[in-house]
């Protein structure tokens, strides 16, 4: 199967579909363990392989907006040095310029949930790219700080759309066995973007200061072109299509991403039950927000887990480490600008390498063990960085320890808290709430990132850089406790099974025994 777009009228699959008896009303049957597997008409093995490649391609293309976020975070760490020299901005303006993108992106994240419910997950991805590209172009051509801020605000809105919708889309097209790895793709792209931003800083740093930072920002527009082309390749989310009562289109998509026709039909039945189509139940936007703002105990637990993990991802100081790594290394004793930027490239390579390791482990080891390793590792590295800056600054051993601590911090983040945050926030909410609740979690992430980034220079001036990272270490200790008490293991479960898992918080084993084809039991739980 080639990488072709799913046409809404299904013409491209007409000959195949005409030979399959579908019926007008799906019948709900139990998915018992003694189901006669001989009845399942499996697709040829080549088609199975093609479906996996197709899902992989969709996940990659849907994640490209995250490259834009990562590139902006990485490139701004070096560009801000030259922007300050060219536009003569103050320290406060530097903080605002760096942190405002995260704050303003909450508007995109809030609007992204409703937008994706109205126009679809796929076209929300495209809208995010257009808004970011507009803001990026304005930044690259900005003659003054005010114009630069206008572009920054637009770019922030675009990023807010992008970071919210990509994990939701990928979770809704991915099989349960690979959903963790695939939903981690946005985090891979963020890390790739950060690395590219660092490399761009290093490559353009020798140019005049009134040119180099513009080129650094301008290069970040290139992924948007690829995103535009990707919209003609990736399909719409089948779960969104079912929510819109476009069941036949959802069936076409499911057959492209399933290993057999019977599996596609079973997935469709489960999605219909989860969407409330089995009893003609519909949720208006007001009802969705009412359920989120006045949640039942299961939904409250979901919100605590989803929003909490998003906030911990940022308040442990990862964006500060990335944005201000040149300042950290300068405090450690590195003085040359080129050497500072070269050290940040090392951080970027480390961050990208370990996110790739996480992809291979997340669906094998599970979410919770990786989160333990991640938060404990970050705690150790943050305290180590604090001590090196406090007692070994400008000593050779202190410089080495600072670089190792920063690299260890980003490595620990990338192997767990970074990717798994987005995986959990996209898979733990029921279908009727998923877009809006994920948007709320993304808002928490962006607000936390913005507050931390915008206050870092001021806080560091008050309690020193070493003291600031000591505080981050204490917060990271709290993240370990949060993982232990609030995060369940979701490895290998379907999205619908995870919803039931939160209803049985005190007996997670029951969630493993749920048979999602059993309509009566599922509807009783929900």
PDB file of C-alpha atoms in Angstrom, residues 185-389:
ATOM      1  CA  UNK A 185       6.795  10.853  18.000  1.00  0.00           C
ATOM      2  CA  UNK A 186       5.924  14.504  18.787  1.00  0.00           C
ATOM      3  CA  UNK A 187       8.482  14.448  21.593  1.00  0.00           C
ATOM      4  CA  UNK A 188      11.055  12.977  19.196  1.00  0.00           C
ATOM      5  CA  UNK A 189      10.333  15.831  16.804  1.00  0.00           C
ATOM      6  CA  UNK A 190      10.621  18.405  19.603  1.00  0.00           C
ATOM      7  CA  UNK A 191      14.057  17.029  20.438  1.00  0.00           C
ATOM      8  CA  UNK A 192      15.054  16.932  16.780  1.00  0.00           C
ATOM      9  CA  UNK A 193      13.919  20.539  16.440  1.00  0.00           C
ATOM     10  CA  UNK A 194      15.933  21.563  19.512  1.00  0.00           C
ATOM     11  CA  UNK A 195      19.031  19.892  18.080  1.00  0.00           C
ATOM     12  CA  UNK A 196      18.524  21.600  14.712  1.00  0.00           C
ATOM     13  CA  UNK A 197      18.096  24.917  16.515  1.00  0.00           C
ATOM     14  CA  UNK A 198      21.368  24.447  18.371  1.00  0.00           C
ATOM     15  CA  UNK A 199      23.161  23.517  15.141  1.00  0.00           C
ATOM     16  CA  UNK A 200      21.672  26.569  13.408  1.00  0.00           C
ATOM     17  CA  UNK A 201      22.973  28.766  16.242  1.00  0.00           C
ATOM     18  CA  UNK A 202      26.455  27.328  15.864  1.00  0.00           C
ATOM     19  CA  UNK A 203      26.522  27.529  12.041  1.00  0.00           C
ATOM     20  CA  UNK A 204      25.283  31.131  11.754  1.00  0.00           C
ATOM     21  CA  UNK A 205      27.019  32.530  14.848  1.00  0.00           C
ATOM     22  CA  UNK A 206      29.993  33.906  12.877  1.00  0.00           C
ATOM     23  CA  UNK A 207      27.799  36.138  10.687  1.00  0.00           C
ATOM     24  CA  UNK A 208      27.086  39.790  11.615  1.00  0.00           C
ATOM     25  CA  UNK A 209      24.633  40.120  14.495  1.00  0.00           C
ATOM     26  CA  UNK A 210      22.056  41.996  12.396  1.00  0.00           C
ATOM     27  CA  UNK A 211      21.843  39.034   9.990  1.00  0.00           C
ATOM     28  CA  UNK A 212      22.609  35.822  11.866  1.00  0.00           C
ATOM     29  CA  UNK A 213      19.617  35.714  14.214  1.00  0.00           C
ATOM     30  CA  UNK A 214      17.243  36.425  11.315  1.00  0.00           C
ATOM     31  CA  UNK A 215      18.622  33.448   9.404  1.00  0.00           C
ATOM     32  CA  UNK A 216      18.416  31.319  12.541  1.00  0.00           C
ATOM     33  CA  UNK A 217      14.693  32.104  12.905  1.00  0.00           C
ATOM     34  CA  UNK A 218      13.969  31.960   9.172  1.00  0.00           C
ATOM     35  CA  UNK A 219      15.256  28.413   8.713  1.00  0.00           C
ATOM     36  CA  UNK A 220      12.561  27.257  11.115  1.00  0.00           C
ATOM     37  CA  UNK A 221       9.890  27.919   8.485  1.00  0.00           C
ATOM     38  CA  UNK A 222      11.007  25.022   6.270  1.00  0.00           C
ATOM     39  CA  UNK A 223       9.124  22.206   8.114  1.00  0.00           C
ATOM     40  CA  UNK A 224       5.852  24.044   7.444  1.00  0.00           C
ATOM     41  CA  UNK A 225       6.201  23.280   3.728  1.00  0.00           C
ATOM     42  CA  UNK A 226       6.438  19.555   4.479  1.00  0.00           C
ATOM     43  CA  UNK A 227       3.390  19.785   6.750  1.00  0.00           C
ATOM     44  CA  UNK A 228       1.353  21.298   3.900  1.00  0.00           C
ATOM     45  CA  UNK A 229       2.233  18.337   1.684  1.00  0.00           C
ATOM     46  CA  UNK A 230       1.502  15.879   4.510  1.00  0.00           C
ATOM     47  CA  UNK A 231      -2.124  16.986   4.681  1.00  0.00           C
ATOM     48  CA  UNK A 232      -2.697  15.273   1.322  1.00  0.00           C
ATOM     49  CA  UNK A 233      -1.301  11.989   2.678  1.00  0.00           C
ATOM     50  CA  UNK A 234      -2.620  11.470   6.207  1.00  0.00           C
ATOM     51  CA  UNK A 235      -6.273  10.467   6.799  1.00  0.00           C
ATOM     52  CA  UNK A 236      -8.696  11.960   9.251  1.00  0.00           C
ATOM     53  CA  UNK A 237      -8.980  10.328  12.661  1.00  0.00           C
ATOM     54  CA  UNK A 238     -11.521   7.481  12.505  1.00  0.00           C
ATOM     55  CA  UNK A 239     -12.712   8.308  16.021  1.00  0.00           C
ATOM     56  CA  UNK A 240     -13.443  11.893  14.994  1.00  0.00           C
ATOM     57  CA  UNK A 241     -15.279  10.634  11.906  1.00  0.00           C
ATOM     58  CA  UNK A 242     -17.467   8.421  14.078  1.00  0.00           C
ATOM     59  CA  UNK A 243     -18.197  11.390  16.357  1.00  0.00           C
ATOM     60  CA  UNK A 244     -19.438  13.192  13.233  1.00  0.00           C
ATOM     61  CA  UNK A 245     -21.602  10.182  12.239  1.00  0.00           C
ATOM     62  CA  UNK A 246     -19.400   9.653   9.169  1.00  0.00           C
ATOM     63  CA  UNK A 247     -19.206   5.943   9.889  1.00  0.00           C
ATOM     64  CA  UNK A 248     -18.456   4.732   6.367  1.00  0.00           C
ATOM     65  CA  UNK A 249     -15.479   7.075   6.074  1.00  0.00           C
ATOM     66  CA  UNK A 250     -14.246   5.888   9.462  1.00  0.00           C
ATOM     67  CA  UNK A 251     -14.537   2.284   8.206  1.00  0.00           C
ATOM     68  CA  UNK A 252     -12.352   3.122   5.199  1.00  0.00           C
ATOM     69  CA  UNK A 253      -9.657   4.618   7.417  1.00  0.00           C
ATOM     70  CA  UNK A 254      -9.779   1.720   9.865  1.00  0.00           C
ATOM     71  CA  UNK A 255      -9.242  -0.763   7.032  1.00  0.00           C
ATOM     72  CA  UNK A 256      -6.116   1.110   6.048  1.00  0.00           C
ATOM     73  CA  UNK A 257      -4.699   1.036   9.580  1.00  0.00           C
ATOM     74  CA  UNK A 258      -5.854  -2.448  10.645  1.00  0.00           C
ATOM     75  CA  UNK A 259      -4.289  -5.817   9.942  1.00  0.00           C
ATOM     76  CA  UNK A 260      -7.549  -7.490   8.958  1.00  0.00           C
ATOM     77  CA  UNK A 261     -11.041  -6.538   7.883  1.00  0.00           C
ATOM     78  CA  UNK A 262     -12.560  -8.193  10.929  1.00  0.00           C
ATOM     79  CA  UNK A 263     -10.223  -6.256  13.225  1.00  0.00           C
ATOM     80  CA  UNK A 264     -11.322  -3.035  11.521  1.00  0.00           C
ATOM     81  CA  UNK A 265     -14.973  -3.903  12.127  1.00  0.00           C
ATOM     82  CA  UNK A 266     -14.335  -4.718  15.785  1.00  0.00           C
ATOM     83  CA  UNK A 267     -12.470  -1.431  16.277  1.00  0.00           C
ATOM     84  CA  UNK A 268     -15.344   0.421  14.646  1.00  0.00           C
ATOM     85  CA  UNK A 269     -17.852  -1.173  17.022  1.00  0.00           C
ATOM     86  CA  UNK A 270     -15.750  -0.250  20.058  1.00  0.00           C
ATOM     87  CA  UNK A 271     -15.391   3.336  18.853  1.00  0.00           C
ATOM     88  CA  UNK A 272     -19.133   3.606  18.242  1.00  0.00           C
ATOM     89  CA  UNK A 273     -19.846   2.433  21.778  1.00  0.00           C
ATOM     90  CA  UNK A 274     -17.279   4.845  23.223  1.00  0.00           C
ATOM     91  CA  UNK A 275     -18.687   7.693  21.144  1.00  0.00           C
ATOM     92  CA  UNK A 276     -22.175   7.030  22.481  1.00  0.00           C
ATOM     93  CA  UNK A 277     -23.635   6.163  19.073  1.00  0.00           C
ATOM     94  CA  UNK A 278     -24.956   2.880  20.418  1.00  0.00           C
ATOM     95  CA  UNK A 279     -27.649   4.738  22.345  1.00  0.00           C
ATOM     96  CA  UNK A 280     -27.785   7.888  20.201  1.00  0.00           C
ATOM     97  CA  UNK A 281     -26.099   9.907  22.957  1.00  0.00           C
ATOM     98  CA  UNK A 282     -24.509  13.187  21.861  1.00  0.00           C
ATOM     99  CA  UNK A 283     -22.342  15.645  23.768  1.00  0.00           C
ATOM    100  CA  UNK A 284     -22.490  19.352  23.125  1.00  0.00           C
ATOM    101  CA  UNK A 285     -19.488  21.568  23.873  1.00  0.00           C
ATOM    102  CA  UNK A 286     -21.155  23.003  26.977  1.00  0.00           C
ATOM    103  CA  UNK A 287     -21.823  19.508  28.298  1.00  0.00           C
ATOM    104  CA  UNK A 288     -18.195  18.537  27.727  1.00  0.00           C
ATOM    105  CA  UNK A 289     -16.831  21.539  29.609  1.00  0.00           C
ATOM    106  CA  UNK A 290     -19.426  21.040  32.361  1.00  0.00           C
ATOM    107  CA  UNK A 291     -18.181  17.489  32.821  1.00  0.00           C
ATOM    108  CA  UNK A 292     -14.568  18.709  32.917  1.00  0.00           C
ATOM    109  CA  UNK A 293     -15.223  21.609  35.310  1.00  0.00           C
ATOM    110  CA  UNK A 294     -17.578  19.586  37.555  1.00  0.00           C
ATOM    111  CA  UNK A 295     -16.045  16.151  37.134  1.00  0.00           C
ATOM    112  CA  UNK A 296     -17.171  12.815  38.450  1.00  0.00           C
ATOM    113  CA  UNK A 297     -14.583  10.950  40.587  1.00  0.00           C
ATOM    114  CA  UNK A 298     -13.201   8.953  37.605  1.00  0.00           C
ATOM    115  CA  UNK A 299     -12.906  12.060  35.428  1.00  0.00           C
ATOM    116  CA  UNK A 300     -11.327  13.939  38.342  1.00  0.00           C
ATOM    117  CA  UNK A 301      -8.673  11.233  38.614  1.00  0.00           C
ATOM    118  CA  UNK A 302      -8.061  11.475  34.874  1.00  0.00           C
ATOM    119  CA  UNK A 303      -7.668  15.248  35.076  1.00  0.00           C
ATOM    120  CA  UNK A 304      -5.295  15.049  38.031  1.00  0.00           C
ATOM    121  CA  UNK A 305      -3.132  12.535  36.175  1.00  0.00           C
ATOM    122  CA  UNK A 306      -3.246  14.226  32.769  1.00  0.00           C
ATOM    123  CA  UNK A 307      -2.869  17.841  33.844  1.00  0.00           C
ATOM    124  CA  UNK A 308      -0.523  17.018  36.710  1.00  0.00           C
ATOM    125  CA  UNK A 309       1.987  15.173  34.554  1.00  0.00           C
ATOM    126  CA  UNK A 310       1.890  18.038  32.045  1.00  0.00           C
ATOM    127  CA  UNK A 311       2.726  20.576  34.733  1.00  0.00           C
ATOM    128  CA  UNK A 312       5.492  18.470  36.277  1.00  0.00           C
ATOM    129  CA  UNK A 313       7.042  18.143  32.841  1.00  0.00           C
ATOM    130  CA  UNK A 314       7.689  21.895  32.845  1.00  0.00           C
ATOM    131  CA  UNK A 315       8.082  22.970  36.472  1.00  0.00           C
ATOM    132  CA  UNK A 316      11.097  20.676  36.811  1.00  0.00           C
ATOM    133  CA  UNK A 317      12.841  23.267  34.630  1.00  0.00           C
ATOM    134  CA  UNK A 318      13.499  21.461  31.341  1.00  0.00           C
ATOM    135  CA  UNK A 319      12.667  24.457  29.118  1.00  0.00           C
ATOM    136  CA  UNK A 320      14.853  26.655  31.298  1.00  0.00           C
ATOM    137  CA  UNK A 321      17.719  24.208  30.849  1.00  0.00           C
ATOM    138  CA  UNK A 322      17.273  24.276  27.084  1.00  0.00           C
ATOM    139  CA  UNK A 323      16.573  28.008  26.638  1.00  0.00           C
ATOM    140  CA  UNK A 324      19.328  29.182  28.969  1.00  0.00           C
ATOM    141  CA  UNK A 325      21.970  26.472  28.559  1.00  0.00           C
ATOM    142  CA  UNK A 326      24.533  29.068  27.341  1.00  0.00           C
ATOM    143  CA  UNK A 327      23.983  31.037  30.567  1.00  0.00           C
ATOM    144  CA  UNK A 328      24.315  27.866  32.646  1.00  0.00           C
ATOM    145  CA  UNK A 329      27.605  26.973  30.990  1.00  0.00           C
ATOM    146  CA  UNK A 330      28.804  30.556  31.271  1.00  0.00           C
ATOM    147  CA  UNK A 331      28.219  30.377  35.029  1.00  0.00           C
ATOM    148  CA  UNK A 332      30.148  27.119  35.086  1.00  0.00           C
ATOM    149  CA  UNK A 333      33.170  28.826  33.535  1.00  0.00           C
ATOM    150  CA  UNK A 334      32.890  28.663  29.724  1.00  0.00           C
ATOM    151  CA  UNK A 335      33.389  32.186  28.343  1.00  0.00           C
ATOM    152  CA  UNK A 336      33.746  31.974  24.537  1.00  0.00           C
ATOM    153  CA  UNK A 337      30.439  32.286  22.626  1.00  0.00           C
ATOM    154  CA  UNK A 338      31.421  29.600  20.108  1.00  0.00           C
ATOM    155  CA  UNK A 339      32.327  27.201  22.919  1.00  0.00           C
ATOM    156  CA  UNK A 340      29.056  27.933  24.673  1.00  0.00           C
ATOM    157  CA  UNK A 341      27.070  27.128  21.538  1.00  0.00           C
ATOM    158  CA  UNK A 342      29.156  24.004  20.906  1.00  0.00           C
ATOM    159  CA  UNK A 343      28.333  22.782  24.426  1.00  0.00           C
ATOM    160  CA  UNK A 344      24.636  23.305  23.764  1.00  0.00           C
ATOM    161  CA  UNK A 345      24.908  21.181  20.615  1.00  0.00           C
ATOM    162  CA  UNK A 346      26.195  18.363  22.842  1.00  0.00           C
ATOM    163  CA  UNK A 347      23.104  18.786  25.010  1.00  0.00           C
ATOM    164  CA  UNK A 348      20.905  18.635  21.906  1.00  0.00           C
ATOM    165  CA  UNK A 349      22.510  15.408  20.678  1.00  0.00           C
ATOM    166  CA  UNK A 350      22.096  13.811  24.109  1.00  0.00           C
ATOM    167  CA  UNK A 351      18.439  14.821  24.351  1.00  0.00           C
ATOM    168  CA  UNK A 352      17.668  13.452  20.882  1.00  0.00           C
ATOM    169  CA  UNK A 353      19.559  10.184  21.439  1.00  0.00           C
ATOM    170  CA  UNK A 354      17.703   9.314  24.622  1.00  0.00           C
ATOM    171  CA  UNK A 355      14.267  10.081  23.224  1.00  0.00           C
ATOM    172  CA  UNK A 356      14.991   7.434  20.592  1.00  0.00           C
ATOM    173  CA  UNK A 357      15.825   4.988  23.376  1.00  0.00           C
ATOM    174  CA  UNK A 358      12.513   5.798  25.039  1.00  0.00           C
ATOM    175  CA  UNK A 359      10.599   4.933  21.869  1.00  0.00           C
ATOM    176  CA  UNK A 360      11.959   1.380  21.921  1.00  0.00           C
ATOM    177  CA  UNK A 361      11.185   0.899  25.618  1.00  0.00           C
ATOM    178  CA  UNK A 362       7.859   2.620  26.214  1.00  0.00           C
ATOM    179  CA  UNK A 363       5.641  -0.224  24.940  1.00  0.00           C
ATOM    180  CA  UNK A 364       7.932  -2.957  26.309  1.00  0.00           C
ATOM    181  CA  UNK A 365       8.894  -1.721  29.766  1.00  0.00           C
ATOM    182  CA  UNK A 366       5.742   0.331  30.335  1.00  0.00           C
ATOM    183  CA  UNK A 367       4.988   3.949  31.200  1.00  0.00           C
ATOM    184  CA  UNK A 368       5.424   3.874  34.962  1.00  0.00           C
ATOM    185  CA  UNK A 369       8.892   2.241  35.222  1.00  0.00           C
ATOM    186  CA  UNK A 370      10.259   4.758  32.712  1.00  0.00           C
ATOM    187  CA  UNK A 371       8.668   7.620  34.635  1.00  0.00           C
ATOM    188  CA  UNK A 372      10.358   6.416  37.825  1.00  0.00           C
ATOM    189  CA  UNK A 373      13.745   6.198  36.107  1.00  0.00           C
ATOM    190  CA  UNK A 374      13.205   9.607  34.504  1.00  0.00           C
ATOM    191  CA  UNK A 375      12.144  11.601  37.561  1.00  0.00           C
ATOM    192  CA  UNK A 376      14.740  10.003  39.858  1.00  0.00           C
ATOM    193  CA  UNK A 377      17.487  10.596  37.286  1.00  0.00           C
ATOM    194  CA  UNK A 378      16.435  14.227  36.838  1.00  0.00           C
ATOM    195  CA  UNK A 379      16.463  14.760  40.600  1.00  0.00           C
ATOM    196  CA  UNK A 380      20.024  13.482  40.920  1.00  0.00           C
ATOM    197  CA  UNK A 381      21.272  15.542  37.969  1.00  0.00           C
ATOM    198  CA  UNK A 382      19.568  18.754  39.096  1.00  0.00           C
ATOM    199  CA  UNK A 383      21.118  18.533  42.546  1.00  0.00           C
ATOM    200  CA  UNK A 384      24.477  17.685  40.952  1.00  0.00           C
ATOM    201  CA  UNK A 385      24.265  20.725  38.653  1.00  0.00           C
ATOM    202  CA  UNK A 386      23.365  22.942  41.604  1.00  0.00           C
ATOM    203  CA  UNK A 387      26.348  21.753  43.608  1.00  0.00           C
ATOM    204  CA  UNK A 388      28.774  22.123  40.679  1.00  0.00           C
ATOM    205  CA  UNK A 389      27.675  25.720  40.069  1.00  0.00           C
TER     206      UNK A 389
END
